[in-house]
Structures are given as structure tokens and as C-alpha cells.
């Protein structure tokens, strides 16, 4: 178990290094940083200023070393836009995104598992087909369009929740609902097939033979054992939620890391973009690592090996 | 024994399962109501995309300031002209016509980036699974990295370096999704490389390239095509998101994604501007997803019977 955790941490560290290298290569080798930051039409003095600030006059290896060591110390340069260090700016926005992500997860997981289990109760029934189409809808919908439709119908027409802004329940429900639909679709399909696989196993026969109702068989026996494959796929959804957060935060004016990323991108603020990418991917890598460790711990077959 | 080309080794060929013709597959697919709807809808979209000039009632870029933001079902100004069934936009352009021309852009982006990423991913996956070792390690580490990276963020990062535009979008969408094919192709290669028919090919002296392209690839075609169908749907959504955020296609091109984001500021005064193109994307992607899931179960020998039996009674 300890060896597993150590190996997993090393793996996470390698992925972090790859991520930082990709960011470095894309931003400073593939693209010309000066052109990214100030566009094509720029005065010579301004070009020199930017080159100095980004340290672009040094050899690439020196730049790479400085970039990587800086990142590991949590220093990702100074924002061109606010002229302040970038890392504090990003970390300040982090709680808003975590808040939105947690509410989304709390909405998505129970609902998805309930839908998946209901579908597995009677495969190919009308309920199963309806849930299947609903689930496919989740991966077929444009998130920002869903956001706009929710604003139009729920917030403007019905006047239930706020159209945009940051705060309690009345602010968080619509963005969280928008973000939750895609994971609901995917997890419910996953849950359905995992439960149907479980239902073929002998212990289910025993449960049925002792006279349990089909609902009890599915919800208490099969679901508990199907939890393991379901939990392993939740890791992928972390990236999905953060992916969607960029779009959804932009539509709802939610002051999180996603909105900051988009603002940094449209202001061509390269250091700030790099810092947001670092934080977002760092979050994904950490959550996946924790999920893996938790999953291994929860599964006795692996724990006692 | 006849000597006209085909050789008879004296073995009975009767034991082989009979080949199921594609017509039976098609009949099987159409016997399912939702799948039939999906196929018909996709065909309609495809036809109107190819023949946009004939099908579209109006010129998609012709403005008419007297007809600004007209709701759906507004009659045309001139007698005898086709009514504006889906309304008009803030410049008085006919939305149905723009939708038909926009389909061209959205589908072209979706199909071509799926083709590029599919080719790239399949080749890399085949190489990783066939040669194993360091090639496999390198490719799979890259796949792992990209699987956990939000694809929109990577796309935006590359677009920042490349600058926006039609070809940048296709390139970016292709390189952010190659890994799903690589993972699938590698998995199948690993499964097949130890099977007797690959051993036989090797004993006969086939080169690696011949084994990969003549023996492995044909066996992977259908799962990869199904994956490609799913991916086209995802890529259309991806293009819409990039365009909405302002880093994808730029106006005046009319993709569905751009049409929705253009309608955003008129949300409360002219709801149809954003609503209608969103439904177009939704139904197209939904049809592609449903088709892919039906294709998956009809090509799966365990589920196939249920579909084909229905189609043949």
C-alpha cells in the first residue's frame, strides 16, 4: 500500500513535469511570445520591453530551466495586465471554482447513479430507453447553449434563480446544473452497464432466491459492488467539469479560475495563462491521485495484496 | 478440383459463419425507431449541406435592415417568396438559410478534424501496440497526459500560439483528440498480436508493414469507425465552444456555434437567435451519438441477434 502511494505520487510528479513542459513548448517555442502578447503590429521599444520581461533574450535551455524551477517554487511570472505576480491571482480565484465543482459533483453523482440503477432495473424497458436518450443528450449538448437556455427559461421567464454573479444557492444552482448534465450522462451509462454486469453474478441469484424484491437486489446488492468501476471513471469527470467550468463561468460571470483563464487568454497575458494552466492541471492531477489512493484503499482485494 | 484461380485445400468451408450483408445491417438499424429517426435526420442534414445553394431559400449573407430580428414564421416581404420560417437575425438575414450554410462549416470542421485525429491516433496506437517497448511507453505517457488534461484548455493554448482561423481550429481539434483512437487501436493490437492468424502471417514471411495494414487494421475498422462517429459529435460541440469563447472561427463565417454566441446579447429580446442553432447542434450530435450506440450493439456478436432478428421477420 505504501509502495503504491509512493509510486502514485511519483507518477503525479512526472505528469506535472510533462504538463509544464507542454505549456513551455506551446507558449514559447511553437508560438512567438512577443506576437502572442502584443500582436503583430508593435513598436520596437515595446517588443524589447516584453522580451526583457519574459527573459526571451536568453538561450532556450536557460529559459526552460528558469521556467521549471520557478513553477516548482510557485512563481509563474508577473501578469502583463495587472502587473502583479500571477500565482496569487489564480489561487485567489480557486475557492470559487472548487465551490462550483463540489456543488456540481453533489448534484451529478447521486442523480447519475439513481438514473443508472433505474435503467438497469429493467433493461430495454421504456424507462431505460428514456434514461438512455437523456444520458446521450448530456454528451450532445453545447454547454454554453444550455446555460443560455437555463438563463432564458428559468432565470428570466420564471424568475427563480439569478442570471449571473457569485453567491449562495440562488447563484450557484444554474451554473452547477449546466455543468452537471454531461457527467450525469456519462456516469449514468457507466453505472447502468456496471450494474447489469453485476446482476449476472451468482450472489445475485442467492439474493433473489431468498426472496428479496428486485429493487432491493439492484439498489443494495448490485449497486454496492458496482461502485468500484463507477468510482474509477469519476476521475475522468474532474477534467470534464473543469473543462466546462471555463465556458460556464464565462456565461454566468462566475469569478473562478475558468473565467480568469478566458480573460487571460483574450488579453494575451501569457504569464497569467501559464499560471492558470498550471493550477488547473495541478488540481486535476491531485484529485486523480487522491481518487486512486482512496479507490485502492476501498477495494479490499487490492488493499491486502 | 478446379484450377480457375481459387484453390481448394480440401477443407470444408461450411463451418464458417455466413457473412452478413450490409443490407441486413441497414434493415436492422431501421427496425429501431429512434435509430431510424437519427439516420433520417443525419441524411437530411447531409443533403442540405451538400446542396445548400439549392435548398436554402435565401442568400445567407444578404442583409435586409427592414426585416431585423423577425420572429419565426414571419411572411416574406415580397409576395410569393418563401416565408422566414425560422425568423431573421439582427441584420435581417434569413436564419434557416444561415443554418443550412452553417451546417457546412460545422460538419466540415467536425468531419475533417475527426479524420485527421483518427488517422494520426490509429497509426500511433498500432505502432505502440505492435512494437511495445519504448515506443509504447512514450506514446502511452502522452495519451495519459492528454486524457487528464481538459481538452478545451489545451486547444485554447495552442490556438493562442497559432492564432484563430478555420485551419487552426481543425488542426487544434485534431491534435487534442488523437489519443482516444490511439488508446483503442493499441488495445486491439495487443489483443490481436498474439492470435494464430498473426502468427501465420509472420510465418509466411509478411513484413511488419503488411501485418499492420493488411491483417491488423481491417480487423479494427468497425470499432474505430464507431468511435469516429462519436468523435464527430464531440468535435462539433468543441468547435462551438471555441467559437463562443472567441478563439475559434471568426465572423462573418457562419458556423452553428458562432450563430449561438451571436444571439447571446439578444437573448431576452429575440430568443430564437440563440435557441434555434443550439437545437440544430443538439439534434445532430444526439443523432450521431444514437447512431454510434446502435452501431456498437449491432456489430457486437453478443447483441447482434436481437437487432437482426427484428429486421428479418
Short mmCIF file of C-alpha atoms in Angstrom, two decimals, chain A residues 116-129 192 195-197 199-200 208 214 218, chain B residues 303 306:
data_model
loop_
_atom_site.label_atom_id
_atom_site.label_comp_id
_atom_site.label_asym_id
_atom_site.label_seq_id
_atom_site.Cartn_x
_atom_site.Cartn_y
_atom_site.Cartn_z
CA UNK A 116 -28.24 4.31 -13.95
CA UNK A 117 -29.69 1.93 -11.38
CA UNK A 118 -33.26 2.64 -12.51
CA UNK A 119 -32.25 1.89 -16.09
CA UNK A 120 -30.54 -1.34 -15.05
CA UNK A 121 -33.65 -2.45 -13.15
CA UNK A 122 -35.40 -3.29 -16.42
CA UNK A 123 -33.11 -3.21 -19.46
CA UNK A 124 -34.80 -2.27 -22.76
CA UNK A 125 -37.92 -1.04 -20.98
CA UNK A 126 -39.33 2.41 -21.78
CA UNK A 127 -37.73 3.84 -18.64
CA UNK A 128 -34.35 2.51 -19.76
CA UNK A 129 -34.78 4.00 -23.22
CA UNK A 192 -26.09 1.04 -15.87
CA UNK A 195 -24.87 -2.91 -12.52
CA UNK A 196 -26.04 -5.12 -15.39
CA UNK A 197 -22.65 -6.87 -15.26
CA UNK A 199 -26.59 -8.80 -11.98
CA UNK A 200 -25.18 -11.76 -13.92
CA UNK A 208 -33.21 -13.30 -5.43
CA UNK A 214 -35.78 -6.68 -7.49
CA UNK A 218 -30.37 -3.80 -7.59
CA UNK B 303 -26.14 -8.28 -29.10
CA UNK B 306 -31.65 -9.06 -31.26
#
